[in-house]
Coordinates of C-alpha atoms in Angstrom, one line a residue:
Chain A
X77 CA 36.9 2.7 -2.8
X78 CA 34.4 4.3 -0.4
X79 CA 33.3 0.8 0.6
X80 CA 36.8 -0.2 1.6
X81 CA 37.3 3.0 3.3
X82 CA 34.2 2.4 5.4
X83 CA 35.4 -1.1 6.2
X84 CA 38.7 0.1 7.4
X85 CA 37.6 3.0 9.5
X86 CA 36.8 2.6 13.2
X87 CA 33.1 2.8 13.9
X88 CA 32.5 6.3 15.4
X89 CA 29.1 7.2 14.3
X90 CA 26.4 7.2 17.0
X91 CA 22.9 7.9 15.9
X92 CA 19.9 8.3 18.1
X93 CA 16.6 6.5 18.3
X94 CA 16.6 4.3 15.3
X95 CA 14.8 1.0 15.2
X96 CA 16.3 -1.7 12.9
X97 CA 14.8 -4.5 11.0
X98 CA 18.0 -6.2 10.0
X99 CA 21.6 -6.0 11.2
X100 CA 24.4 -7.9 9.5
X101 CA 26.4 -10.4 11.6
X102 CA 30.1 -10.6 11.1
X103 CA 31.1 -12.1 7.8
X104 CA 33.3 -14.7 9.3
X105 CA 36.3 -15.9 7.2
X106 CA 37.9 -18.8 8.9
X107 CA 41.5 -19.8 8.3
X108 CA 41.3 -23.4 7.5
X109 CA 44.3 -25.3 6.3
X110 CA 43.7 -29.0 6.9
X111 CA 41.4 -31.7 8.3
X112 CA 40.4 -31.2 11.9
X113 CA 41.2 -27.5 12.0
X114 CA 38.6 -26.0 14.3
X115 CA 37.9 -22.4 15.3
X116 CA 35.7 -21.0 18.0
X117 CA 35.2 -17.2 18.2
X118 CA 33.3 -14.9 20.5
X119 CA 32.9 -11.3 19.5
X120 CA 31.4 -8.1 21.0
X121 CA 29.5 -6.3 18.3
X122 CA 28.5 -2.7 17.8
X123 CA 26.3 -0.9 15.3
X124 CA 24.5 2.3 15.3
X125 CA 22.2 2.4 18.4
X126 CA 22.8 -1.3 19.3
X127 CA 25.4 -3.7 20.6
X128 CA 25.6 -7.4 21.3
X129 CA 27.7 -10.4 20.8
X130 CA 28.1 -13.3 18.4
X131 CA 29.6 -16.8 18.3
X132 CA 31.3 -18.4 15.4
X133 CA 32.5 -21.9 15.0
X134 CA 34.1 -23.9 12.1
X135 CA 35.3 -27.4 11.9
X136 CA 37.1 -28.9 8.9
X137 CA 35.8 -32.5 8.9
X138 CA 37.7 -33.5 5.8
X139 CA 40.6 -32.1 3.9
X140 CA 38.3 -29.9 1.8
X141 CA 35.0 -29.7 3.6
X142 CA 34.1 -27.8 6.7
X143 CA 31.0 -26.9 8.8
X144 CA 30.3 -23.4 10.1
X145 CA 27.8 -22.2 12.7
X146 CA 27.1 -18.6 13.6
X147 CA 24.9 -17.0 16.3
X148 CA 24.2 -13.3 16.7
X149 CA 22.4 -11.5 19.5
X150 CA 22.1 -7.7 19.6
X151 CA 20.2 -5.3 21.7
X152 CA 19.6 -1.6 21.7
X153 CA 17.8 1.1 23.6
X154 CA 17.2 4.8 22.9
X155 CA 18.8 7.4 25.0
X156 CA 15.4 8.4 26.4
X157 CA 14.8 4.7 27.3
X158 CA 11.4 4.7 25.7
X159 CA 12.4 2.5 22.8
X160 CA 14.3 -0.7 22.8
X161 CA 14.9 -3.6 20.5
X162 CA 16.7 -6.8 20.0
X163 CA 17.7 -9.2 17.2
X164 CA 18.8 -12.7 16.8
X165 CA 20.2 -14.8 14.0
X166 CA 21.4 -18.4 14.0
X167 CA 22.7 -20.2 11.0
X168 CA 24.7 -23.2 9.8
X169 CA 26.7 -23.6 6.7
X170 CA 28.6 -26.2 4.8
X171 CA 31.7 -25.2 2.8
X172 CA 34.9 -26.1 1.1
X173 CA 38.3 -24.7 1.7
X174 CA 41.4 -24.6 -0.4
X175 CA 44.7 -23.9 1.4
X176 CA 47.6 -22.5 -0.5
X177 CA 50.6 -22.0 1.8
X178 CA 49.5 -19.5 4.4
X179 CA 46.4 -18.5 2.4
X180 CA 43.1 -20.1 3.1
X181 CA 40.3 -19.7 0.6
X182 CA 36.8 -20.7 1.8
X183 CA 33.4 -20.9 0.2
X184 CA 30.3 -21.6 2.4
X185 CA 26.7 -21.9 1.6
X186 CA 24.2 -21.9 4.5
X187 CA 20.9 -21.1 5.9
X188 CA 19.7 -19.5 9.1
X189 CA 16.7 -18.1 10.9
X190 CA 16.3 -14.9 12.9
X191 CA 14.0 -12.4 14.3
X192 CA 14.0 -8.7 15.1
X193 CA 11.9 -7.2 17.9
X194 CA 11.3 -3.5 18.5
X195 CA 9.3 -2.0 21.4
X196 CA 8.0 1.6 21.4
X197 CA 6.3 3.9 23.8
X198 CA 3.0 2.6 25.2
X199 CA 4.2 -0.9 24.8
X200 CA 3.6 -1.1 21.1
X201 CA 5.8 -3.7 19.4
X202 CA 6.9 -4.9 16.0
X203 CA 8.4 -8.4 15.6
X204 CA 9.7 -9.7 12.3
X205 CA 11.0 -13.2 11.6
X206 CA 13.1 -14.1 8.7
X207 CA 15.1 -16.7 7.0
X208 CA 18.5 -16.0 5.5
X209 CA 20.3 -18.1 2.9
X210 CA 23.7 -17.1 1.9
X211 CA 26.8 -18.0 0.0
X212 CA 30.1 -16.5 0.9
X213 CA 33.7 -16.5 -0.3
X214 CA 36.5 -15.5 2.1
X215 CA 40.2 -15.4 2.0
X216 CA 42.5 -15.3 5.0
X217 CA 46.2 -14.7 4.8
X218 CA 48.5 -15.4 7.7
X219 CA 51.9 -13.6 8.1
X220 CA 53.6 -14.1 11.4
X221 CA 51.4 -12.8 14.2
X222 CA 49.0 -11.2 11.8
X223 CA 46.0 -12.6 9.9
X224 CA 44.1 -10.5 7.5
X225 CA 40.8 -11.7 5.9
X226 CA 38.2 -10.3 3.6
X227 CA 35.1 -11.7 2.2
X228 CA 31.9 -11.2 0.3
X229 CA 28.5 -12.7 1.2
X230 CA 25.5 -12.9 -1.1
X231 CA 22.3 -13.0 1.0
X232 CA 18.8 -14.1 0.2
X233 CA 16.8 -12.5 3.0
X234 CA 13.2 -13.5 3.3
X235 CA 10.9 -12.0 5.9
X236 CA 8.4 -14.8 6.5
X237 CA 6.3 -13.5 9.4
X238 CA 5.5 -10.3 11.2
X239 CA 3.4 -9.1 14.1
X240 CA 3.1 -5.3 14.0
X241 CA 1.2 -3.0 16.3
X242 CA 0.2 0.0 14.3
X243 CA 1.0 2.2 17.3
X244 CA 4.7 1.8 16.5
X245 CA 4.2 4.9 14.4
X246 CA 3.9 5.8 10.8
X247 CA 7.6 6.0 10.2
X248 CA 8.2 2.4 11.3
X249 CA 4.9 1.1 9.7
X250 CA 6.1 2.5 6.4
X251 CA 9.4 0.7 6.7
X252 CA 7.7 -2.6 7.6
X253 CA 5.3 -2.3 4.7
X254 CA 8.2 -1.7 2.4
X255 CA 9.8 -4.8 3.7
X256 CA 6.7 -6.8 3.3
X257 CA 6.2 -5.6 -0.2
X258 CA 9.7 -6.2 -1.3
X259 CA 10.7 -9.4 0.5
X260 CA 12.8 -11.4 -0.4
X261 CA 15.9 -9.3 -0.8
X262 CA 19.1 -10.4 -2.5
X263 CA 22.1 -8.3 -1.6
X264 CA 25.8 -8.6 -0.9
X265 CA 27.8 -7.8 2.2
X266 CA 31.5 -7.2 2.5
X267 CA 33.8 -7.5 5.3
X268 CA 37.4 -7.2 6.4
X269 CA 38.9 -8.7 9.5
X270 CA 42.2 -8.3 11.2
X271 CA 43.6 -10.9 13.7
X272 CA 46.6 -10.5 15.8
X273 CA 48.1 -13.2 18.0
X274 CA 49.5 -16.6 17.7
X275 CA 48.1 -20.1 17.8
X276 CA 45.8 -20.9 19.6
X277 CA 44.5 -17.5 20.6
X278 CA 43.9 -14.5 18.3
X279 CA 42.4 -11.1 18.9
X280 CA 39.9 -10.4 16.2
X281 CA 38.7 -7.1 14.8
X282 CA 36.1 -7.2 12.0
X283 CA 33.8 -4.9 10.2
X284 CA 30.9 -5.8 7.9
X285 CA 28.8 -3.5 5.7
X286 CA 25.6 -4.1 3.9
X287 CA 25.3 -3.1 0.3
X288 CA 21.7 -2.3 -0.5
X289 CA 20.5 1.0 -2.0
X290 CA 17.3 1.1 0.1
X291 CA 18.8 0.0 3.3
X292 CA 17.9 3.2 5.2
X293 CA 14.3 3.2 3.9
X294 CA 14.0 -0.4 5.0
X295 CA 15.3 0.3 8.5
X296 CA 18.4 -1.8 8.1
X297 CA 21.6 -1.3 10.0
X298 CA 24.2 -0.9 7.3
X299 CA 27.4 -1.7 9.3
X300 CA 28.6 -3.5 12.3
X301 CA 32.0 -3.8 13.9
X302 CA 33.1 -6.5 16.2
X303 CA 36.0 -7.1 18.5
X304 CA 36.7 -10.4 20.1
X305 CA 38.8 -13.5 20.6
X306 CA 39.3 -16.5 18.3
X307 CA 40.4 -19.8 19.7
X308 CA 41.9 -22.6 17.5
X309 CA 40.5 -25.4 19.6
X310 CA 42.2 -28.1 17.5
X311 CA 45.3 -27.0 19.3
X312 CA 44.1 -28.9 22.4
X313 CA 43.9 -32.3 20.8
X314 CA 46.7 -31.6 18.3
X315 CA 49.8 -30.2 19.9
X316 CA 51.3 -28.9 16.7
X317 CA 49.9 -28.4 13.2
X318 CA 52.1 -30.3 10.8
X319 CA 53.8 -28.0 8.3
X320 CA 52.6 -28.5 4.8
Chain B
X180 CA 38.1 -31.7 -6.3
X181 CA 35.5 -34.2 -7.7
X182 CA 34.2 -34.6 -4.2
X183 CA 33.7 -30.9 -3.9
X184 CA 31.4 -30.9 -6.8
X185 CA 29.7 -34.2 -5.7
X186 CA 28.8 -32.6 -2.4
X187 CA 28.7 -28.9 -3.3
X188 CA 26.3 -29.0 -6.3
X189 CA 23.5 -30.9 -4.5
X190 CA 23.9 -28.5 -1.5
X191 CA 23.6 -25.4 -3.6
X192 CA 20.7 -26.9 -5.5
X193 CA 18.9 -27.8 -2.3
X194 CA 19.4 -24.2 -1.0
X195 CA 18.0 -22.8 -4.2
X196 CA 15.0 -25.1 -3.9
X197 CA 14.6 -24.0 -0.3
X198 CA 14.4 -20.4 -1.3
X199 CA 12.0 -21.2 -4.1
X200 CA 9.7 -22.9 -1.5
X201 CA 9.5 -19.8 0.7
X202 CA 6.0 -18.6 1.2
X203 CA 4.9 -15.0 0.8
X204 CA 5.5 -12.9 3.9
X205 CA 2.7 -13.4 6.4
X206 CA 2.6 -10.0 8.2
X207 CA -0.1 -9.3 10.7
X208 CA -0.8 -5.7 11.6
X209 CA -3.0 -4.9 14.6
X210 CA -4.0 -2.0 16.7
X211 CA -6.9 -3.3 18.8
X212 CA -6.9 -6.6 20.5
X213 CA -9.3 -8.9 18.6
X214 CA -11.9 -9.0 21.4
X215 CA -11.7 -5.2 21.7
X216 CA -12.1 -4.7 18.0
X217 CA -15.1 -7.0 18.1
X218 CA -16.7 -5.0 20.9
X219 CA -15.9 -1.7 19.2
X220 CA -17.3 -2.9 15.9
X221 CA -20.7 -3.4 17.5
X222 CA -21.0 0.4 17.9
X223 CA -18.3 2.1 15.8
X224 CA -16.8 2.1 12.3
X225 CA -13.2 2.4 13.2
X226 CA -10.6 1.0 10.9
X227 CA -8.3 -1.8 12.1
X228 CA -5.4 0.3 10.9
X229 CA -5.6 3.5 13.0
X230 CA -6.0 6.8 11.2
X231 CA -3.0 9.0 10.8
X232 CA -3.7 12.4 12.3
X233 CA -0.4 14.0 11.4
X234 CA -0.6 16.9 9.1
X235 CA 1.9 18.3 6.5
X236 CA 0.9 21.8 5.5
X237 CA 1.6 22.9 1.9
X238 CA 4.9 24.7 1.2
X239 CA 3.4 28.2 0.7
X240 CA 2.2 28.0 4.3
X241 CA 5.3 26.4 5.7
X242 CA 7.2 29.2 4.1
X243 CA 5.4 31.5 6.4
X244 CA 6.6 29.5 9.4
X245 CA 3.3 27.7 9.9
X246 CA 3.6 24.0 10.9
X247 CA 1.1 21.6 12.2
X248 CA 2.2 20.2 15.6
X249 CA 2.1 16.5 16.3
X250 CA -1.1 15.3 17.9
X251 CA -1.3 12.1 19.9
X252 CA -2.9 9.6 17.4
X253 CA -4.4 7.4 20.0
X254 CA -6.0 10.3 21.9
X255 CA -7.2 11.8 18.6
X256 CA -9.0 8.5 17.9
X257 CA -10.7 8.5 21.3
X258 CA -11.4 12.2 20.8
X259 CA -13.1 11.5 17.5
X260 CA -15.6 9.2 19.2
X261 CA -16.2 11.7 22.0
X262 CA -16.7 14.5 19.5
X263 CA -19.5 12.6 17.9
X264 CA -21.0 11.0 21.0
X265 CA -24.5 12.4 21.9
X266 CA -24.3 10.6 25.2
X267 CA -22.2 13.5 26.4
X268 CA -25.2 15.9 26.4
X269 CA -28.1 16.1 28.9
X270 CA -30.8 15.0 26.5
X271 CA -28.5 12.6 24.7
X272 CA -29.4 14.3 21.4
X273 CA -26.5 16.8 21.0
X274 CA -22.8 16.2 20.3
X275 CA -20.0 18.5 19.4
X276 CA -20.7 17.5 15.8
X277 CA -24.3 18.7 16.0
X278 CA -23.1 22.2 15.6
X279 CA -19.9 21.4 13.7
X280 CA -21.1 19.3 10.8
X281 CA -18.4 18.0 8.6
X282 CA -20.3 18.3 5.3
X283 CA -20.4 22.1 5.8
X284 CA -16.8 22.4 7.0
X285 CA -17.7 21.7 10.6
X286 CA -20.1 24.7 10.9
X287 CA -23.8 25.0 11.5
X288 CA -26.3 26.2 9.0
X289 CA -28.4 28.0 11.7
X290 CA -27.8 31.6 12.6
X291 CA -27.3 30.6 16.3
X292 CA -26.8 27.1 17.4
X293 CA -29.4 24.9 19.1
X294 CA -28.4 22.9 22.1
X295 CA -30.1 20.4 24.4
X296 CA -33.9 20.4 24.6
X297 CA -33.7 22.7 21.5
X298 CA -32.4 25.6 23.7
X299 CA -31.3 28.5 21.5
X300 CA -27.8 29.8 21.9
X301 CA -26.6 33.4 21.4
X302 CA -23.9 33.0 18.7
X303 CA -23.2 31.3 15.4
X304 CA -21.2 28.1 15.6
X305 CA -17.6 28.8 14.4
X306 CA -16.6 26.7 11.4
X307 CA -13.8 24.5 12.5
X308 CA -13.0 24.1 8.8
X309 CA -12.3 27.8 8.5
X310 CA -9.0 27.2 10.3
X311 CA -5.8 26.2 8.6
X312 CA -5.0 23.8 11.4
X313 CA -5.7 24.3 15.0
X314 CA -2.3 22.9 16.1
X315 CA -0.5 25.4 13.8
X316 CA -1.3 28.5 15.9
X317 CA -4.3 28.0 18.2
X318 CA -4.1 27.7 22.0
X319 CA -1.8 29.2 24.7
X320 CA -0.9 25.6 25.7
X321 CA 1.0 25.2 22.4
X322 CA 2.0 28.7 21.6
X323 CA 2.0 30.8 24.8
X324 CA 0.5 34.3 24.6
X325 CA 0.7 34.3 20.8
X326 CA -1.6 31.3 20.5
X327 CA -5.1 32.3 19.3
X328 CA -7.8 31.6 21.9
X329 CA -11.1 29.9 21.2
X330 CA -14.7 31.1 20.8
X331 CA -15.9 34.3 19.2
X332 CA -15.0 36.2 22.3
X333 CA -11.6 34.4 22.7
X334 CA -12.6 33.3 26.3
X335 CA -11.0 29.9 26.2
X336 CA -7.2 29.7 25.9
X337 CA -6.9 26.1 24.9
X338 CA -8.9 23.5 23.0
X339 CA -9.5 21.6 26.3
X340 CA -11.0 24.7 27.9
X341 CA -13.1 25.3 24.9
X342 CA -14.6 21.8 24.8
X343 CA -15.3 21.7 28.5
X344 CA -17.0 25.1 28.3
X345 CA -19.2 23.8 25.6
X346 CA -20.1 20.6 27.3
X347 CA -21.1 22.4 30.5
X348 CA -22.8 25.3 28.8
X349 CA -26.6 25.1 29.8
X350 CA -27.7 26.1 26.2
X351 CA -25.3 23.7 24.5
X352 CA -24.8 20.3 26.1
X353 CA -25.6 21.2 29.8
X354 CA -23.5 18.6 31.6
X355 CA -21.6 18.7 34.8
X356 CA -18.1 17.3 34.9
X357 CA -19.1 14.2 36.9
X358 CA -22.1 13.6 34.6
X359 CA -19.7 13.6 31.6
X360 CA -17.4 11.1 33.3
X361 CA -20.4 8.9 34.2
X362 CA -21.8 9.1 30.7
X363 CA -18.4 8.0 29.2
X364 CA -18.0 5.2 31.8
X365 CA -21.4 3.9 30.9
X366 CA -20.5 3.2 27.3
X367 CA -18.7 -0.1 26.8
X368 CA -16.8 1.1 23.8
X369 CA -14.7 3.6 25.7
X370 CA -12.8 1.1 27.8
X371 CA -10.6 -0.2 25.0
X372 CA -10.3 3.3 23.5
X373 CA -9.1 4.8 26.8
X374 CA -6.7 1.8 27.2
X375 CA -5.2 2.6 23.8
X376 CA -4.9 6.3 24.5
X377 CA -3.8 6.3 28.1
X378 CA -2.7 2.7 29.0
X379 CA -5.6 2.1 31.4
X380 CA -9.4 2.5 31.5
X381 CA -9.6 5.3 34.0
X382 CA -12.0 8.0 32.8
X383 CA -11.4 11.5 34.0
X384 CA -12.7 14.8 32.8
X385 CA -9.1 15.9 32.0
X386 CA -8.6 12.9 29.8
X387 CA -11.9 13.4 28.0
X388 CA -11.1 17.1 27.3
X389 CA -7.6 16.3 26.3
X390 CA -8.7 13.6 23.9
X391 CA -11.2 15.9 22.2
X392 CA -8.5 18.6 22.1
X393 CA -6.2 16.2 20.2
X394 CA -8.9 15.5 17.7
X395 CA -9.8 19.1 17.2
X396 CA -6.1 20.1 16.9
X397 CA -5.8 17.7 14.0
X398 CA -8.7 19.4 12.1
X399 CA -7.8 21.9 9.5
X400 CA -8.3 22.9 5.9
X401 CA -5.3 23.3 3.6
X402 CA -6.3 21.5 0.4
X403 CA -8.4 24.0 -1.4
X404 CA -8.0 25.2 -5.0
X405 CA -6.4 28.3 -3.7
X406 CA -3.8 26.3 -1.7
X407 CA -3.0 24.2 -4.7
X408 CA -2.4 27.3 -6.8
X409 CA -0.6 29.2 -4.1
X410 CA 1.8 26.3 -3.6
X411 CA 2.7 26.4 -7.2
X412 CA 4.1 29.9 -6.8
X413 CA 6.8 28.7 -4.4
X414 CA 10.2 29.1 -5.9
X415 CA 8.9 31.0 -8.9
X416 CA 9.1 34.6 -7.7
X417 CA 10.4 36.8 -5.0
X418 CA 9.3 35.8 -1.5
X419 CA 7.0 38.6 -0.8
X420 CA 3.7 39.2 -2.5
X421 CA 3.8 35.9 -4.3
X422 CA 0.1 35.7 -3.8
X423 CA -0.3 38.8 -6.1
X424 CA 0.7 36.8 -9.1
X425 CA -2.2 35.6 -11.3
X426 CA -2.7 31.9 -10.6
X427 CA -2.5 29.8 -13.7
X428 CA -5.3 27.5 -12.6
X429 CA -7.7 30.3 -11.7
X430 CA -10.3 31.7 -14.0
X431 CA -10.1 35.4 -14.8
X432 CA -12.9 36.1 -12.4
X433 CA -11.2 34.2 -9.6
X434 CA -7.9 36.1 -10.2
X435 CA -9.7 39.4 -10.3
X436 CA -11.5 38.4 -7.1
X437 CA -8.1 37.5 -5.5
X438 CA -6.8 41.0 -6.2
X439 CA -9.9 42.6 -4.7
X440 CA -9.5 40.3 -1.7
X441 CA -5.8 41.2 -1.3
X442 CA -6.5 44.9 -1.6
X443 CA -9.4 45.1 0.8
X444 CA -9.8 42.1 3.0
X445 CA -6.4 40.4 3.5
X446 CA -5.1 42.9 6.1
X447 CA -7.4 41.2 8.6
X448 CA -8.1 37.8 7.1
X449 CA -4.5 37.0 6.0
X450 CA -3.3 37.1 2.4
X451 CA -2.5 33.3 2.2
X452 CA -5.2 32.2 4.6
X453 CA -2.4 31.2 7.0
X454 CA -3.0 32.9 10.3
X455 CA -5.5 35.7 10.9
X456 CA -3.7 39.1 11.0
X457 CA -5.7 40.1 14.1
X458 CA -6.9 38.2 17.1
X459 CA -10.2 40.2 17.2
X460 CA -11.8 43.3 15.7
X461 CA -14.9 45.4 15.4
X462 CA -16.2 45.2 11.8
X463 CA -19.0 47.8 12.1
X464 CA -22.0 45.5 12.4
X465 CA -23.8 47.7 14.9
X466 CA -23.6 51.3 16.0
X467 CA -24.9 50.3 19.4
X468 CA -23.7 46.9 20.5
X469 CA -25.9 44.2 21.9
X470 CA -23.2 41.7 22.4
X471 CA -20.0 42.9 24.1
X472 CA -17.9 40.2 22.5
X473 CA -14.3 40.2 23.8
X474 CA -15.1 43.2 25.9
X475 CA -17.5 41.0 27.9
X476 CA -14.6 38.9 28.9
X477 CA -11.9 41.5 29.4
X478 CA -14.3 44.3 30.6
X479 CA -12.1 46.8 28.7
X480 CA -14.1 49.5 26.9
X481 CA -11.6 49.3 24.0
X482 CA -12.7 45.7 23.4
X483 CA -16.4 46.2 23.4
X484 CA -18.2 44.8 20.4
X485 CA -15.0 43.1 19.1
X486 CA -15.0 39.5 18.0
X487 CA -12.6 36.9 16.7
X488 CA -11.3 37.5 13.2
X489 CA -11.7 34.2 11.4
X490 CA -9.9 32.9 8.3
X491 CA -12.2 32.6 5.3
X492 CA -11.4 29.0 4.4
X493 CA -14.6 27.1 3.3
X494 CA -16.5 30.4 3.6
X495 CA -18.8 29.5 0.8
X496 CA -20.1 26.5 2.8
X497 CA -20.5 28.1 6.2
X498 CA -23.4 30.4 5.9
X499 CA -24.9 32.2 7.8
X500 CA -22.2 34.6 8.7
X501 CA -20.9 36.8 11.5
X502 CA -20.9 36.0 15.2
X503 CA -24.7 36.1 15.3
X504 CA -25.4 34.6 11.9
X505 CA -27.1 37.7 10.7
X506 CA -26.1 37.5 7.1
X507 CA -27.5 34.5 5.1
X508 CA -25.3 34.9 2.0
X509 CA -21.9 36.0 0.9
X510 CA -23.6 38.7 -1.1
X511 CA -25.1 40.2 2.1
X512 CA -21.7 40.1 3.7
X513 CA -20.1 41.9 0.8
X514 CA -22.9 44.4 0.8
X515 CA -22.2 45.1 4.5
X516 CA -18.5 45.9 3.8
X517 CA -19.5 47.8 0.6
X518 CA -21.9 50.2 2.0
X519 CA -23.2 49.1 5.4
X520 CA -20.4 49.5 7.9
X521 CA -21.7 51.3 11.0
X522 CA -19.7 53.8 13.1
X523 CA -18.4 52.6 16.4
X524 CA -15.6 53.9 18.7
X525 CA -13.9 50.5 18.4
X526 CA -14.3 50.1 14.7
X527 CA -11.3 48.5 13.1
X528 CA -8.9 51.1 11.5
X529 CA -9.0 49.2 8.2
X530 CA -12.7 49.9 8.1
X531 CA -12.7 53.6 8.7
X532 CA -11.7 56.8 6.8
X533 CA -11.0 59.3 9.5
X534 CA -13.8 59.1 12.0
X535 CA -16.3 57.8 9.4
X536 CA -16.9 54.2 8.3
X537 CA -15.2 53.3 5.1
X538 CA -17.4 52.6 2.0
X539 CA -15.8 50.1 -0.3
X540 CA -18.5 50.6 -2.9
X541 CA -17.8 47.4 -4.7
X542 CA -19.3 47.3 -8.2
X543 CA -21.6 44.3 -9.1
X544 CA -18.7 42.9 -11.2
X545 CA -16.3 43.2 -8.3
X546 CA -18.8 41.5 -5.9
X547 CA -19.2 38.7 -8.4
X548 CA -15.4 38.3 -8.8
X549 CA -14.9 38.4 -5.0
X550 CA -17.4 35.6 -4.5
X551 CA -15.8 33.6 -7.3
X552 CA -12.5 33.9 -5.4
X553 CA -14.1 33.0 -2.1
X554 CA -15.3 29.7 -3.6
X555 CA -11.7 28.8 -4.3
X556 CA -11.2 28.5 -0.6
X557 CA -13.4 25.5 -0.4
X558 CA -11.6 22.3 0.7
X559 CA -13.6 19.4 -0.7
X560 CA -11.3 16.8 0.8
X561 CA -12.0 18.0 4.3
X562 CA -15.7 17.5 3.8
X563 CA -15.3 13.8 3.2
X564 CA -12.1 13.1 5.1
X565 CA -12.9 9.8 6.9
X566 CA -10.5 10.6 9.7
X567 CA -12.9 13.3 10.9
X568 CA -16.2 11.6 10.0
X569 CA -18.9 10.3 12.4
X570 CA -17.6 6.9 13.6
X571 CA -20.9 5.7 15.0
X572 CA -22.9 3.1 13.3

């Protein structure tokens, strides 16, 4: 219950001076109904101490199969300006979709690569690179001008490489050592998203949370919220979606 | 649906295979640049992973409001090298560590210290290991007027002032400020250490003293048998007088000695060896003073013949005792308080009965018990703590 409450609440917490070694991208649940459906989304993203943007794209290349691509780019800076960081994640996935009237069920499996970079006073830095494999299930329901989606993503997160200046401080070195000792991590993420609009443009609000008991110890951001636009680009080569 | 399985199953299988092929994390930790570390390694034994100089005091001391302040790690690392570097003395044979030897709790075993060219000083080297932690209450830079000053006569307000005064003292290291700077510049291993500590290689006397101060401020003793036992009392009894409980890990003699200490000594030296109860005092060593002590700095008659009141941590290791090293053993010290206190106008009130010196008249058993207790103040870990050891090869 608490999980769903967290997902539905606006993001109001603002912490100070944290450095992160993982932040979840939006768990994107496309609304795919038929072949050639294509969505492109851009989203402004915010988490505790960082913000950024992400792109999503899906294309249904057959009546049941679709491709998905995501890219995340976040940045953060401490209020005193002496610490900053950024993170990137790019991934691609192949999936299947099962439309049922106005309900779209999607399952994707994919892989991606990313990196987090944190810079501390005196120019000390910590850079971690990782691979992420995932499988996700999403469901999206359309009712008039409203689309509501929810999803679960199971991640296999493997930190493959790190360059760490010991001067980043004991606290961060401890987190990184914990990451090194425990990688890979398998954990779920949950999301809800709310879309308002009409074809081909939708306003999109989404929230994703990480479910891992040691997330704080590992220096992971446990929640992100995004606000953006979603464009059904197939609209431009297909004037009207045939009714099923 | 069949196609879903035809495509989906191989895809999931490939992903699983991919995850199985992942190598172990390849994390590289570094502090020094490789070429810097190669240079440093020619002269110094410094770990690739920098030492952590932060200190967490035991609970029984934190309960008294005592906390170790943060020191700058990079400056403390530089300070450690400077502390042990004999190039900072006129004859290149004396370093700070010459009179503050780690194996005897950063004290000296001579009554009064010997400096450059074997010049004889006037006072006994204070044991740095007698202090709980310098950053917990020493220095007016950290604590304002309540910060304890340095030296037996409290003439230096900060650790920086203290180390500069030592380096320039003619009977200690006998250097002028520009000579110290030149001596540091001449050593190739300092360039990377200054870069790590300050971001550039500029050597100044302020930086040198600050770095040593950071190192000294990290030194302290808080892991003795007494501390381990005292920490156990937290949460077991009323807040006050916890130390009066018999410690379960103490021998009967140690517990009896603790009671004698608390009844007779703690009002100056602190019940829990936290912070001395007095900044300075006259303990009746001489009826006619030959060393003015604090009075020589303040020129106040009421301060004549008064000296810093130290904590007694590691006291069993830091003979000889008193500001002039006149007592060679703990037995001699206890004999002094037992029957030897001399009258003096500035004699500490705790050591007098009316106008006469107090006679504690300890029995042989009491003396033996008190010494047994004083041995529980030895912090064996400090003596071998690599963070504070000589880094030179």
